[in-house]
Amino acid sequence: YRFSSLKRCVILGAKLKLSPAKKDFIANLMREYLSRRLSSQNTRFANAGCIFKNPPDNSAGKLIDLCGLKGAAVGKAEVCARHANFILNRGNAKCADVLKLMRVIQKKVKTKFKINLQPEIKIWR
């Protein structure tokens, strides 16, 4: 999911080939994925998923957390208290809010750990 030969493309549709499976198996798998997601992410607010790539042998979320940034906010964009590598939209956050918060995070992590966090998300300008 991180690499694709289509990275310069905008995908507007897809055709999927699926394999049949038993309903109970699929339902259990869906519950398991949902449970894992609910335990590690705040799903109450919109977000763009993981914001920064994990540096080699480290975790972006852990570094952000160790900088004391959980709950830090710019406008209505806020670092998630449950998973620090998520930025939540707490209500009409602007793109500028998210980008500014990302710069705050990058600066603090760079100052404390000498690590340059790279965005996981694609930013189009």
Short mmCIF file of N, CA, C and O in Angstrom, two decimals:
data_model
loop_
_atom_site.label_atom_id
_atom_site.label_comp_id
_atom_site.label_asym_id
_atom_site.label_seq_id
_atom_site.Cartn_x
_atom_site.Cartn_y
_atom_site.Cartn_z
N TYR A 1 0.81 -1.20 0.00
CA TYR A 1 0.00 0.00 0.00
C TYR A 1 0.86 1.26 0.00
O TYR A 1 0.36 2.34 -0.19
N ARG A 2 2.15 1.14 0.24
CA ARG A 2 3.02 2.31 0.27
C ARG A 2 3.69 2.59 -1.06
O ARG A 2 4.16 3.69 -1.30
N PHE A 3 3.77 1.59 -1.91
CA PHE A 3 4.47 1.75 -3.18
C PHE A 3 3.61 1.26 -4.33
O PHE A 3 2.93 0.25 -4.20
N SER A 4 3.66 1.98 -5.43
CA SER A 4 2.87 1.59 -6.59
C SER A 4 3.48 2.19 -7.84
O SER A 4 4.05 3.28 -7.82
N SER A 5 3.34 1.48 -8.94
CA SER A 5 3.77 2.02 -10.22
C SER A 5 2.78 3.08 -10.70
O SER A 5 3.03 3.77 -11.68
N LEU A 6 1.69 3.26 -9.98
CA LEU A 6 0.65 4.22 -10.35
C LEU A 6 0.75 5.52 -9.55
O LEU A 6 -0.20 6.30 -9.54
N LYS A 7 1.87 5.77 -8.88
CA LYS A 7 1.96 6.91 -7.97
C LYS A 7 1.75 8.26 -8.64
O LYS A 7 1.41 9.22 -7.98
N ARG A 8 1.93 8.36 -9.93
CA ARG A 8 1.71 9.62 -10.63
C ARG A 8 0.31 9.71 -11.22
O ARG A 8 -0.02 10.64 -11.93
N CYS A 9 -0.53 8.73 -10.92
CA CYS A 9 -1.88 8.66 -11.48
C CYS A 9 -2.92 9.01 -10.42
O CYS A 9 -2.69 8.85 -9.23
N VAL A 10 -4.05 9.46 -10.89
CA VAL A 10 -5.23 9.62 -10.04
C VAL A 10 -6.18 8.51 -10.46
O VAL A 10 -6.60 8.44 -11.61
N ILE A 11 -6.50 7.61 -9.54
CA ILE A 11 -7.34 6.47 -9.85
C ILE A 11 -8.80 6.85 -9.59
O ILE A 11 -9.16 7.23 -8.49
N LEU A 12 -9.61 6.74 -10.61
CA LEU A 12 -11.01 7.12 -10.51
C LEU A 12 -11.95 5.93 -10.38
O LEU A 12 -13.12 6.09 -10.07
N GLY A 13 -11.44 4.74 -10.60
CA GLY A 13 -12.26 3.55 -10.48
C GLY A 13 -11.37 2.33 -10.49
O GLY A 13 -10.18 2.40 -10.76
N ALA A 14 -11.96 1.20 -10.16
CA ALA A 14 -11.19 -0.05 -10.14
C ALA A 14 -12.14 -1.22 -10.37
O ALA A 14 -13.33 -1.15 -10.04
N LYS A 15 -11.61 -2.28 -10.94
CA LYS A 15 -12.36 -3.51 -11.12
C LYS A 15 -11.67 -4.55 -10.24
O LYS A 15 -10.47 -4.77 -10.36
N LEU A 16 -12.42 -5.15 -9.34
CA LEU A 16 -11.86 -6.11 -8.39
C LEU A 16 -12.30 -7.52 -8.74
O LEU A 16 -13.43 -7.74 -9.16
N LYS A 17 -11.40 -8.48 -8.54
CA LYS A 17 -11.74 -9.88 -8.68
C LYS A 17 -11.68 -10.48 -7.28
O LYS A 17 -10.63 -10.50 -6.65
N LEU A 18 -12.82 -10.90 -6.78
CA LEU A 18 -12.93 -11.39 -5.42
C LEU A 18 -13.12 -12.90 -5.40
O LEU A 18 -13.62 -13.47 -6.37
N SER A 19 -12.71 -13.49 -4.31
CA SER A 19 -12.91 -14.93 -4.12
C SER A 19 -14.00 -15.15 -3.08
O SER A 19 -14.04 -14.44 -2.07
N PRO A 20 -14.85 -16.11 -3.30
CA PRO A 20 -15.91 -16.36 -2.32
C PRO A 20 -15.35 -16.92 -1.01
O PRO A 20 -14.32 -17.58 -1.00
N ALA A 21 -16.04 -16.63 0.07
CA ALA A 21 -15.69 -17.17 1.39
C ALA A 21 -16.97 -17.30 2.20
O ALA A 21 -17.99 -16.69 1.88
N LYS A 22 -16.90 -18.05 3.25
CA LYS A 22 -18.07 -18.26 4.11
C LYS A 22 -18.39 -16.98 4.87
O LYS A 22 -17.51 -16.25 5.30
N LYS A 23 -19.70 -16.72 5.01
CA LYS A 23 -20.16 -15.50 5.69
C LYS A 23 -19.57 -15.36 7.10
O LYS A 23 -19.14 -14.28 7.49
N ASP A 24 -19.57 -16.44 7.86
CA ASP A 24 -19.05 -16.39 9.23
C ASP A 24 -17.57 -16.01 9.26
O ASP A 24 -17.13 -15.24 10.12
N PHE A 25 -16.81 -16.56 8.34
CA PHE A 25 -15.38 -16.26 8.26
C PHE A 25 -15.17 -14.77 7.99
O PHE A 25 -14.38 -14.10 8.65
N ILE A 26 -15.90 -14.24 7.02
CA ILE A 26 -15.78 -12.82 6.65
C ILE A 26 -16.22 -11.93 7.82
O ILE A 26 -15.55 -10.95 8.16
N ALA A 27 -17.33 -12.27 8.46
CA ALA A 27 -17.84 -11.48 9.58
C ALA A 27 -16.83 -11.45 10.73
O ALA A 27 -16.59 -10.39 11.33
N ASN A 28 -16.24 -12.60 11.05
CA ASN A 28 -15.22 -12.65 12.11
C ASN A 28 -14.00 -11.83 11.77
O ASN A 28 -13.45 -11.12 12.61
N LEU A 29 -13.56 -11.91 10.52
CA LEU A 29 -12.41 -11.13 10.07
C LEU A 29 -12.70 -9.63 10.16
O LEU A 29 -11.86 -8.85 10.63
N MET A 30 -13.89 -9.22 9.76
CA MET A 30 -14.28 -7.81 9.84
C MET A 30 -14.31 -7.32 11.29
O MET A 30 -13.83 -6.23 11.60
N ARG A 31 -14.86 -8.15 12.19
CA ARG A 31 -14.88 -7.79 13.61
C ARG A 31 -13.46 -7.64 14.17
O ARG A 31 -13.18 -6.73 14.93
N GLU A 32 -12.59 -8.56 13.78
CA GLU A 32 -11.21 -8.51 14.25
C GLU A 32 -10.51 -7.24 13.78
O GLU A 32 -9.85 -6.55 14.56
N TYR A 33 -10.66 -6.89 12.50
CA TYR A 33 -10.04 -5.67 11.96
C TYR A 33 -10.61 -4.42 12.64
O TYR A 33 -9.88 -3.50 12.99
N LEU A 34 -11.93 -4.40 12.82
CA LEU A 34 -12.57 -3.25 13.45
C LEU A 34 -12.11 -3.11 14.90
O LEU A 34 -11.81 -2.00 15.36
N SER A 35 -12.03 -4.20 15.61
CA SER A 35 -11.58 -4.18 17.00
C SER A 35 -10.16 -3.63 17.11
O SER A 35 -9.85 -2.79 17.96
N ARG A 36 -9.29 -4.10 16.23
CA ARG A 36 -7.90 -3.62 16.21
C ARG A 36 -7.86 -2.12 15.91
O ARG A 36 -7.12 -1.36 16.55
N ARG A 37 -8.66 -1.69 14.95
CA ARG A 37 -8.69 -0.27 14.59
C ARG A 37 -9.22 0.59 15.73
O ARG A 37 -8.66 1.64 16.05
N LEU A 38 -10.30 0.15 16.37
CA LEU A 38 -10.89 0.92 17.46
C LEU A 38 -9.97 1.02 18.66
O LEU A 38 -9.99 2.01 19.39
N SER A 39 -9.13 0.00 18.89
CA SER A 39 -8.23 0.02 20.04
C SER A 39 -7.02 0.92 19.82
O SER A 39 -6.39 1.36 20.77
N SER A 40 -6.68 1.20 18.57
CA SER A 40 -5.46 1.97 18.31
C SER A 40 -5.71 3.35 17.71
O SER A 40 -4.79 4.15 17.62
N GLN A 41 -6.94 3.62 17.26
CA GLN A 41 -7.21 4.89 16.59
C GLN A 41 -8.46 5.54 17.15
O GLN A 41 -9.36 4.87 17.61
N ASN A 42 -8.51 6.86 17.06
CA ASN A 42 -9.70 7.60 17.43
C ASN A 42 -10.55 7.72 16.18
O ASN A 42 -10.22 8.48 15.28
N THR A 43 -11.62 6.96 16.10
CA THR A 43 -12.45 6.96 14.90
C THR A 43 -13.61 7.94 14.99
O THR A 43 -14.43 8.01 14.10
N ARG A 44 -13.67 8.69 16.09
CA ARG A 44 -14.77 9.65 16.27
C ARG A 44 -14.61 10.86 15.36
O ARG A 44 -15.59 11.50 14.99
N PHE A 45 -13.37 11.18 15.00
CA PHE A 45 -13.09 12.35 14.17
C PHE A 45 -12.41 11.93 12.87
O PHE A 45 -11.65 10.97 12.84
N ALA A 46 -12.66 12.70 11.83
CA ALA A 46 -12.03 12.43 10.54
C ALA A 46 -10.52 12.60 10.66
O ALA A 46 -10.03 13.43 11.43
N ASN A 47 -9.79 11.80 9.89
CA ASN A 47 -8.33 11.92 9.85
C ASN A 47 -7.85 11.35 8.53
O ASN A 47 -8.61 10.72 7.80
N ALA A 48 -6.58 11.54 8.25
CA ALA A 48 -6.01 11.06 6.98
C ALA A 48 -5.13 9.83 7.20
O ALA A 48 -4.29 9.52 6.37
N GLY A 49 -5.31 9.15 8.31
CA GLY A 49 -4.46 7.98 8.59
C GLY A 49 -3.11 8.42 9.11
O GLY A 49 -2.95 9.55 9.59
N CYS A 50 -2.14 7.54 9.03
CA CYS A 50 -0.79 7.88 9.52
C CYS A 50 -0.24 9.05 8.71
O CYS A 50 -0.25 9.03 7.48
N ILE A 51 0.27 10.03 9.41
CA ILE A 51 0.75 11.26 8.76
C ILE A 51 2.21 11.14 8.34
O ILE A 51 2.59 11.60 7.27
N PHE A 52 3.05 10.52 9.18
CA PHE A 52 4.48 10.42 8.90
C PHE A 52 4.91 8.97 8.72
O PHE A 52 4.37 8.07 9.37
N LYS A 53 5.91 8.76 7.87
CA LYS A 53 6.51 7.44 7.69
C LYS A 53 7.30 7.10 8.95
O LYS A 53 7.87 7.99 9.59
N ASN A 54 7.37 5.83 9.26
CA ASN A 54 8.21 5.39 10.37
C ASN A 54 9.66 5.45 9.95
O ASN A 54 10.03 4.89 8.91
N PRO A 55 10.51 6.13 10.74
CA PRO A 55 11.94 6.12 10.43
C PRO A 55 12.49 4.71 10.63
O PRO A 55 11.89 3.90 11.34
N PRO A 56 13.64 4.40 10.03
CA PRO A 56 14.22 3.06 10.21
C PRO A 56 14.36 2.73 11.71
O PRO A 56 14.84 3.55 12.49
N ASP A 57 13.93 1.54 12.07
CA ASP A 57 14.05 1.03 13.44
C ASP A 57 13.37 1.92 14.48
O ASP A 57 13.84 2.00 15.62
N ASN A 58 12.31 2.61 14.10
CA ASN A 58 11.62 3.48 15.03
C ASN A 58 10.16 3.61 14.64
O ASN A 58 9.74 3.09 13.62
N SER A 59 9.40 4.32 15.45
CA SER A 59 7.98 4.56 15.20
C SER A 59 7.72 6.06 15.26
O SER A 59 8.05 6.70 16.27
N ALA A 60 7.15 6.61 14.20
CA ALA A 60 6.84 8.05 14.18
C ALA A 60 5.90 8.39 15.33
O ALA A 60 6.11 9.39 16.03
N GLY A 61 4.89 7.57 15.57
CA GLY A 61 3.94 7.83 16.65
C GLY A 61 4.63 7.87 18.01
O GLY A 61 4.33 8.73 18.84
N LYS A 62 5.56 6.97 18.24
CA LYS A 62 6.29 6.93 19.51
C LYS A 62 7.14 8.19 19.69
O LYS A 62 7.17 8.79 20.77
N LEU A 63 7.83 8.61 18.63
CA LEU A 63 8.66 9.82 18.70
C LEU A 63 7.81 11.05 19.00
O LEU A 63 8.18 11.89 19.82
N ILE A 64 6.66 11.15 18.33
CA ILE A 64 5.76 12.28 18.53
C ILE A 64 5.24 12.27 19.97
O ILE A 64 5.21 13.31 20.64
N ASP A 65 4.89 11.09 20.46
CA ASP A 65 4.41 10.94 21.83
C ASP A 65 5.50 11.35 22.82
O ASP A 65 5.25 12.08 23.79
N LEU A 66 6.74 10.90 22.60
CA LEU A 66 7.85 11.22 23.50
C LEU A 66 8.18 12.72 23.51
O LEU A 66 8.82 13.21 24.43
N CYS A 67 7.73 13.43 22.50
CA CYS A 67 7.88 14.89 22.47
C CYS A 67 6.74 15.58 23.22
O CYS A 67 6.70 16.81 23.30
N GLY A 68 5.82 14.80 23.74
CA GLY A 68 4.70 15.36 24.50
C GLY A 68 3.66 16.06 23.64
O GLY A 68 2.99 16.98 24.10
N LEU A 69 3.51 15.60 22.40
CA LEU A 69 2.64 16.31 21.47
C LEU A 69 1.22 15.76 21.36
O LEU A 69 0.40 16.33 20.63
N LYS A 70 0.90 14.67 22.05
CA LYS A 70 -0.49 14.19 22.01
C LYS A 70 -1.40 15.30 22.53
O LYS A 70 -1.15 15.89 23.57
N GLY A 71 -2.42 15.62 21.75
CA GLY A 71 -3.36 16.67 22.13
C GLY A 71 -2.96 18.06 21.63
O GLY A 71 -3.75 18.99 21.71
N ALA A 72 -1.73 18.19 21.11
CA ALA A 72 -1.31 19.49 20.56
C ALA A 72 -2.21 19.84 19.38
O ALA A 72 -2.62 18.97 18.62
N ALA A 73 -2.52 21.12 19.23
CA ALA A 73 -3.46 21.52 18.18
C ALA A 73 -3.05 22.83 17.53
O ALA A 73 -2.40 23.68 18.14
N VAL A 74 -3.44 22.94 16.27
CA VAL A 74 -3.37 24.19 15.52
C VAL A 74 -4.76 24.34 14.91
O VAL A 74 -5.18 23.49 14.13
N GLY A 75 -5.46 25.38 15.30
CA GLY A 75 -6.85 25.52 14.85
C GLY A 75 -7.64 24.31 15.30
O GLY A 75 -7.58 23.91 16.46
N LYS A 76 -8.33 23.67 14.37
CA LYS A 76 -9.13 22.48 14.69
C LYS A 76 -8.41 21.18 14.32
O LYS A 76 -9.00 20.10 14.34
N ALA A 77 -7.13 21.26 13.98
CA ALA A 77 -6.31 20.06 13.72
C ALA A 77 -5.59 19.71 15.01
O ALA A 77 -4.98 20.57 15.64
N GLU A 78 -5.68 18.43 15.41
CA GLU A 78 -5.14 18.02 16.70
C GLU A 78 -4.43 16.67 16.61
O GLU A 78 -4.93 15.75 15.96
N VAL A 79 -3.28 16.55 17.28
CA VAL A 79 -2.58 15.28 17.36
C VAL A 79 -3.43 14.34 18.22
O VAL A 79 -3.83 14.69 19.34
N CYS A 80 -3.72 13.18 17.71
CA CYS A 80 -4.57 12.20 18.39
C CYS A 80 -3.94 11.75 19.70
O CYS A 80 -2.75 11.47 19.77
N ALA A 81 -4.74 11.69 20.74
CA ALA A 81 -4.26 11.25 22.06
C ALA A 81 -4.07 9.74 22.11
O ALA A 81 -3.30 9.25 22.93
N ARG A 82 -4.72 9.01 21.25
CA ARG A 82 -4.60 7.55 21.26
C ARG A 82 -3.44 7.07 20.40
O ARG A 82 -2.78 6.10 20.74
N HIS A 83 -3.21 7.70 19.26
CA HIS A 83 -2.15 7.31 18.32
C HIS A 83 -1.55 8.59 17.78
O HIS A 83 -2.16 9.25 16.94
N ALA A 84 -0.37 8.96 18.25
CA ALA A 84 0.20 10.28 17.97
C ALA A 84 0.55 10.52 16.50
O ALA A 84 0.81 11.66 16.12
N ASN A 85 0.56 9.48 15.68
CA ASN A 85 0.87 9.69 14.26
C ASN A 85 -0.40 9.97 13.45
O ASN A 85 -0.39 9.91 12.23
N PHE A 86 -1.50 10.26 14.13
CA PHE A 86 -2.74 10.65 13.47
C PHE A 86 -3.04 12.10 13.83
O PHE A 86 -2.89 12.49 14.99
N ILE A 87 -3.47 12.88 12.85
CA ILE A 87 -3.95 14.23 13.10
C ILE A 87 -5.45 14.22 12.86
O ILE A 87 -5.91 13.86 11.77
N LEU A 88 -6.19 14.58 13.88
CA LEU A 88 -7.65 14.57 13.81
C LEU A 88 -8.19 15.91 13.34
O LEU A 88 -7.61 16.95 13.63
N ASN A 89 -9.30 15.85 12.63
CA ASN A 89 -10.04 17.06 12.27
C ASN A 89 -11.15 17.21 13.31
O ASN A 89 -12.15 16.52 13.26
N ARG A 90 -10.95 18.12 14.26
CA ARG A 90 -11.89 18.31 15.36
C ARG A 90 -13.06 19.21 14.98
O ARG A 90 -13.79 19.66 15.84
N GLY A 91 -13.21 19.47 13.68
CA GLY A 91 -14.34 20.28 13.20
C GLY A 91 -13.89 21.41 12.32
O GLY A 91 -13.42 22.42 12.81
N ASN A 92 -13.98 21.23 11.03
CA ASN A 92 -13.63 22.27 10.05
C ASN A 92 -12.16 22.69 10.09
O ASN A 92 -11.84 23.86 9.91
N ALA A 93 -11.27 21.75 10.36
CA ALA A 93 -9.83 22.06 10.30
C ALA A 93 -9.48 22.46 8.87
O ALA A 93 -10.00 21.91 7.91
N LYS A 94 -8.62 23.41 8.74
CA LYS A 94 -8.16 23.88 7.43
C LYS A 94 -6.89 23.12 7.06
O LYS A 94 -6.13 22.67 7.93
N CYS A 95 -6.63 23.02 5.78
CA CYS A 95 -5.40 22.40 5.30
C CYS A 95 -4.20 23.10 5.93
O CYS A 95 -3.24 22.45 6.35
N ALA A 96 -4.27 24.41 6.01
CA ALA A 96 -3.16 25.19 6.60
C ALA A 96 -2.92 24.80 8.06
O ALA A 96 -1.77 24.76 8.51
N ASP A 97 -3.99 24.47 8.80
CA ASP A 97 -3.86 24.02 10.19
C ASP A 97 -3.08 22.72 10.25
O ASP A 97 -2.16 22.56 11.06
N VAL A 98 -3.45 21.77 9.41
CA VAL A 98 -2.79 20.46 9.39
C VAL A 98 -1.32 20.62 9.01
O VAL A 98 -0.43 20.06 9.66
N LEU A 99 -1.06 21.39 7.96
CA LEU A 99 0.33 21.57 7.51
C LEU A 99 1.18 22.26 8.58
O LEU A 99 2.34 21.89 8.80
N LYS A 100 0.60 23.25 9.26
CA LYS A 100 1.35 23.94 10.32
C LYS A 100 1.62 22.98 11.48
O LYS A 100 2.73 22.96 12.03
N LEU A 101 0.62 22.18 11.85
CA LEU A 101 0.81 21.20 12.92
C LEU A 101 1.87 20.17 12.53
O LEU A 101 2.71 19.77 13.35
N MET A 102 1.88 19.75 11.28
CA MET A 102 2.91 18.83 10.80
C MET A 102 4.30 19.44 10.96
O MET A 102 5.25 18.77 11.39
N ARG A 103 4.43 20.73 10.63
CA ARG A 103 5.74 21.40 10.76
C ARG A 103 6.16 21.48 12.23
O ARG A 103 7.33 21.30 12.56
N VAL A 104 5.21 21.76 13.13
CA VAL A 104 5.50 21.79 14.57
C VAL A 104 6.02 20.43 15.02
O VAL A 104 7.04 20.33 15.72
N ILE A 105 5.34 19.36 14.59
CA ILE A 105 5.75 18.00 14.95
C ILE A 105 7.15 17.72 14.42
O ILE A 105 8.02 17.23 15.16
N GLN A 106 7.37 18.00 13.13
CA GLN A 106 8.68 17.73 12.53
C GLN A 106 9.79 18.49 13.26
O GLN A 106 10.86 17.93 13.52
N LYS A 107 9.54 19.74 13.60
CA LYS A 107 10.56 20.55 14.27
C LYS A 107 10.90 19.98 15.65
O LYS A 107 12.07 19.86 16.02
N LYS A 108 9.86 19.61 16.42
CA LYS A 108 10.11 19.08 17.78
C LYS A 108 10.83 17.74 17.74
O LYS A 108 11.74 17.50 18.53
N VAL A 109 10.44 16.87 16.81
CA VAL A 109 11.10 15.56 16.69
C VAL A 109 12.55 15.76 16.23
O VAL A 109 13.46 15.10 16.74
N LYS A 110 12.78 16.66 15.31
CA LYS A 110 14.14 16.95 14.83
C LYS A 110 15.00 17.49 15.98
O LYS A 110 16.15 17.06 16.17
N THR A 111 14.45 18.42 16.77
CA THR A 111 15.20 19.01 17.88
C THR A 111 15.54 17.96 18.94
O THR A 111 16.67 17.90 19.41
N LYS A 112 14.57 17.13 19.30
CA LYS A 112 14.78 16.18 20.39
C LYS A 112 15.55 14.92 19.98
O LYS A 112 16.38 14.42 20.74
N PHE A 113 15.30 14.42 18.77
CA PHE A 113 15.87 13.13 18.36
C PHE A 113 16.80 13.20 17.15
O PHE A 113 17.34 12.18 16.74
N LYS A 114 16.92 14.38 16.54
CA LYS A 114 17.75 14.53 15.33
C LYS A 114 17.25 13.63 14.19
O LYS A 114 18.03 13.10 13.41
N ILE A 115 15.93 13.48 14.12
CA ILE A 115 15.30 12.65 13.09
C ILE A 115 14.35 13.53 12.27
O ILE A 115 13.55 14.27 12.83
N ASN A 116 14.49 13.45 10.95
CA ASN A 116 13.60 14.18 10.04
C ASN A 116 12.41 13.28 9.68
O ASN A 116 12.58 12.32 8.93
N LEU A 117 11.25 13.59 10.22
CA LEU A 117 10.05 12.83 9.86
C LEU A 117 9.62 13.22 8.45
O LEU A 117 9.50 14.40 8.13
N GLN A 118 9.36 12.20 7.63
CA GLN A 118 8.89 12.41 6.27
C GLN A 118 7.40 12.11 6.19
O GLN A 118 6.93 11.12 6.75
N PRO A 119 6.63 12.96 5.49
CA PRO A 119 5.19 12.71 5.39
C PRO A 119 4.89 11.37 4.72
O PRO A 119 5.55 10.98 3.75
N GLU A 120 3.93 10.67 5.27
CA GLU A 120 3.41 9.43 4.67
C GLU A 120 2.35 9.80 3.63
O GLU A 120 2.21 9.15 2.61
N ILE A 121 1.63 10.88 3.92
CA ILE A 121 0.56 11.33 3.02
C ILE A 121 1.17 12.11 1.87
O ILE A 121 2.27 12.65 1.98
N LYS A 122 0.46 12.16 0.77
CA LYS A 122 0.89 12.95 -0.38
C LYS A 122 0.29 14.34 -0.25
O LYS A 122 -0.90 14.50 -0.01
N ILE A 123 1.14 15.34 -0.39
CA ILE A 123 0.69 16.73 -0.30
C ILE A 123 0.81 17.36 -1.68
O ILE A 123 1.92 17.44 -2.23
N TRP A 124 -0.31 17.75 -2.26
CA TRP A 124 -0.33 18.36 -3.57
C TRP A 124 -0.40 19.87 -3.39
O TRP A 124 -1.23 20.38 -2.67
N ARG A 125 0.46 20.56 -4.06
CA ARG A 125 0.47 22.03 -3.98
C ARG A 125 0.23 22.62 -5.35
O ARG A 125 0.54 22.13 -6.32
#
